[in-house]
Coordinates of C-alpha atoms and ligand atoms in Angstrom, one line a residue:
X1331 CA 25.3 -1.8 13.4
X1332 CA 21.8 -1.5 11.9
X1333 CA 20.7 1.9 10.8
X1334 CA 18.3 3.8 13.0
X1335 CA 14.7 4.4 11.9
X1336 CA 15.7 8.1 11.3
X1337 CA 18.5 7.0 9.0
X1338 CA 16.3 4.6 7.2
X1339 CA 13.6 7.2 6.7
X1340 CA 16.2 9.7 5.4
X1341 CA 17.2 7.1 2.7
X1342 CA 13.6 6.6 1.7
X1343 CA 12.8 10.3 1.7
X1344 CA 15.9 11.0 -0.5
X1345 CA 14.5 8.5 -3.1
X1346 CA 11.0 9.8 -2.8
X1347 CA 12.3 13.4 -3.5
X1348 CA 13.2 12.1 -7.1
X1349 CA 9.6 11.1 -7.8
X1350 CA 7.0 13.2 -9.8
X1351 CA 5.5 16.0 -7.7
X1352 CA 2.0 14.6 -7.8
X1353 CA 3.1 11.3 -6.5
X1354 CA 5.2 13.0 -3.7
X1355 CA 2.0 15.0 -2.8
X1356 CA 0.0 11.7 -2.5
X1357 CA 2.7 10.2 -0.3
X1358 CA 2.7 13.3 1.9
X1359 CA -1.1 13.1 2.3
X1360 CA -0.9 9.4 3.1
X1361 CA 1.7 10.0 5.7
X1362 CA -0.4 12.7 7.3
X1363 CA -3.4 10.3 7.4
X1364 CA -1.2 7.6 8.7
X1365 CA -0.4 9.6 11.8
X1366 CA -4.1 10.1 12.5
X1367 CA -5.0 6.5 11.8
X1368 CA -2.1 5.2 13.9
X1369 CA -3.6 7.0 16.9
X1370 CA -7.1 5.7 16.1
X1371 CA -6.1 2.1 15.7
X1372 CA -3.3 2.0 18.2
X1373 CA -0.6 1.2 15.6
X1374 CA 3.0 2.2 15.9
X1375 CA 3.1 5.6 14.2
X1376 CA 6.9 5.5 13.3
X1377 CA 6.6 2.1 11.5
X1378 CA 3.4 3.2 9.7
X1379 CA 5.2 6.4 8.6
X1380 CA 8.2 4.6 7.3
X1381 CA 6.1 2.2 5.3
X1382 CA 3.9 5.0 3.9
X1383 CA 7.0 7.1 3.0
X1384 CA 8.3 4.2 0.7
X1385 CA 5.1 2.5 -0.4
X1386 CA 4.9 4.1 -3.9
X1387 CA 8.5 4.4 -4.8
X1388 CA 7.8 2.5 -8.1
X1389 CA 4.2 3.8 -8.6
X1390 CA 5.2 6.1 -11.5
X1391 CA 7.1 3.5 -13.5
X1392 CA 5.6 2.3 -16.8
X1393 CA 4.4 -1.2 -17.2
X1394 CA 7.4 -2.1 -19.3
X1395 CA 9.8 -0.6 -16.8
X1396 CA 8.0 -2.4 -13.9
X1397 CA 8.4 -5.7 -15.7
X1398 CA 12.0 -4.9 -16.5
X1399 CA 12.9 -4.0 -12.9
X1400 CA 11.1 -7.2 -11.7
X1401 CA 13.3 -9.2 -14.0
X1402 CA 16.4 -7.6 -12.7
X1403 CA 15.3 -8.2 -9.1
X1404 CA 14.6 -11.9 -9.9
X1405 CA 10.9 -11.7 -9.5
X1406 CA 9.0 -14.0 -11.8
X1407 CA 5.6 -12.3 -12.5
X1408 CA 2.5 -14.5 -12.5
X1409 CA -0.2 -14.3 -15.2
X1410 CA -2.0 -11.6 -13.2
X1411 CA 1.1 -9.4 -12.8
X1412 CA 1.9 -9.7 -16.6
X1413 CA -1.7 -8.6 -17.3
X1414 CA -1.5 -5.8 -14.6
X1415 CA 2.1 -4.9 -14.0
X1416 CA 1.0 -2.2 -11.6
X1417 CA 0.5 -5.0 -9.1
X1418 CA 4.3 -5.3 -8.9
X1419 CA 4.9 -1.8 -7.6
X1420 CA 4.3 -2.8 -3.9
X1421 CA 6.6 -5.9 -4.0
X1422 CA 9.3 -3.8 -5.8
X1423 CA 9.1 -1.0 -3.3
X1424 CA 9.5 -3.6 -0.4
X1425 CA 12.6 -4.9 -2.1
X1426 CA 14.0 -1.4 -2.5
X1427 CA 13.3 -0.6 1.1
X1428 CA 15.0 -3.8 2.3
X1429 CA 18.1 -3.4 0.0
X1430 CA 18.6 0.3 -0.5
X1431 CA 16.6 1.5 2.5
X1432 CA 18.4 -1.0 4.7
X1433 CA 15.1 -1.8 6.5
X1434 CA 14.8 -5.3 8.1
X1435 CA 11.5 -4.7 9.9
X1436 CA 9.3 -7.5 8.4
X1437 CA 6.1 -5.8 9.4
X1438 CA 7.0 -2.6 7.6
X1439 CA 8.2 -4.5 4.5
X1440 CA 5.0 -6.7 4.4
X1441 CA 2.8 -3.6 4.7
X1442 CA 4.6 -2.1 1.7
X1443 CA 4.6 -5.3 -0.3
X1444 CA 0.9 -5.8 0.1
X1445 CA -0.4 -2.2 0.1
X1446 CA -2.4 -2.8 -3.1
X1447 CA -4.3 -5.9 -2.3
X1448 CA -3.7 -6.6 1.4
X1449 CA -3.1 -10.2 2.4
X1450 CA -4.2 -12.8 4.9
X1451 CA -2.2 -12.8 8.1
X1452 CA -1.5 -9.1 8.1
X1453 CA -2.4 -7.0 11.2
X1454 CA -3.0 -3.5 12.3
X1455 CA 0.3 -2.1 11.0
X1456 CA -0.4 -3.2 7.4
X1457 CA -4.0 -2.2 7.7
X1458 CA -3.2 1.3 8.8
X1459 CA -0.8 1.7 5.9
X1460 CA -3.4 0.2 3.5
X1461 CA -6.2 2.5 4.6
X1462 CA -4.1 5.7 4.8
X1463 CA -3.2 5.0 1.2
X1464 CA -6.7 4.3 0.1
X1465 CA -8.6 7.1 1.8
X1466 CA -6.5 9.9 0.3
X1467 CA -9.0 12.8 -0.1
X1468 CA -8.1 13.0 -3.9
X1469 CA -9.1 9.3 -4.3
X1470 CA -12.4 9.9 -2.4
X1471 CA -13.2 12.6 -4.9
X1472 CA -12.8 10.1 -7.8
X1473 CA -14.4 7.2 -6.0
X1474 CA -17.2 8.5 -3.7
X1475 CA -18.0 5.0 -2.4
X1476 CA -14.7 5.3 -0.4
X1477 CA -16.7 7.3 2.1
X1478 CA -18.1 3.9 3.3
X1479 CA -14.6 2.9 4.1
X1480 CA -14.0 6.2 5.9
X1481 CA -17.1 5.6 8.0
X1482 CA -15.6 2.3 9.2
X1483 CA -12.2 3.9 9.8
X1484 CA -13.9 6.6 11.9
X1485 CA -15.4 3.9 14.1
X1486 CA -11.9 2.5 14.7
X1487 CA -12.9 -0.8 13.0
X1488 CA -9.9 -1.4 10.7
X1489 CA -11.0 -5.0 9.9
X1490 CA -14.4 -3.8 8.6
X1491 CA -12.8 -0.9 6.8
X1492 CA -10.3 -3.1 4.9
X1493 CA -13.1 -5.7 4.1
X1494 CA -15.4 -3.0 2.8
X1495 CA -12.6 -1.7 0.5
X1496 CA -11.8 -5.1 -0.8
X1497 CA -15.4 -6.1 -1.4
X1498 CA -16.2 -2.9 -3.3
X1499 CA -13.0 -2.9 -5.4
X1500 CA -13.7 -6.6 -6.2
X1501 CA -17.2 -5.6 -7.6
X1502 CA -15.7 -2.6 -9.5
X1503 CA -12.9 -4.7 -11.1
X1504 CA -15.3 -7.5 -12.1
X1505 CA -17.6 -5.0 -13.8
X1506 CA -14.6 -3.7 -15.7
X1507 CA -13.7 -7.3 -16.8
X1508 CA -10.5 -7.1 -14.7
X1509 CA -9.5 -10.2 -12.6
X1510 CA -9.2 -9.3 -8.9
X1511 CA -6.1 -10.5 -7.1
X1512 CA -6.7 -13.7 -5.2
X1513 CA -4.8 -12.3 -2.2
X1514 CA -7.5 -9.7 -1.7
X1515 CA -10.2 -12.3 -1.5
X1516 CA -8.0 -14.4 0.9
X1517 CA -7.5 -11.3 3.1
X1518 CA -11.2 -10.6 3.0
X1519 CA -12.0 -14.2 4.3
X1520 CA -9.1 -14.0 6.8
X1521 CA -10.4 -10.8 8.3
X1522 CA -13.9 -12.2 8.6
X1523 CA -12.6 -14.9 10.8
X1524 CA -9.9 -13.0 12.6
Ligands
LIG2414 FE1 0.5 2.1 -4.4
LIG2415 FE1 -0.2 5.1 -2.6

């Protein structure tokens, strides 16, 4: 019989308890925000919470470790992932959650996999996870422009909030000479027509 959500969450939380304290604190803040945003956007709070609990399981790994784990998991990184191995931490977390966390809920796994870039075709569950991760108060302190995203969140407009985030990060990355992930642009276009 499939594990219950409570059992799945317990497996994820046990793994998270091994992560560096700062990362655990970020995950806690994201989960708290996730509860608020679930109510605001009418998303399923339990599924949002499960995704947020596990989204950053690989966030503290080094680039070399991330590429090594990807190799073990059979992921062939693209040019962008080789340049920016951090892009792999969402996909790796989704694989961990499916295998070790015994989670088969595709919506939860997709939300975890794409929490860095978002992706076309994703809906309110993934958007709630995405935004709860991005508007962590500590991140707003470092990137004051995130308040624009918060304004859209407060209006309950998750599509506009995600689009504002993607567009601003796109500009920020280009100024730094970093290639934005094509999935982010595709998601931006998709949400504009959704
Ligand atoms: Fe992350
Ligand atoms: Fe995160």
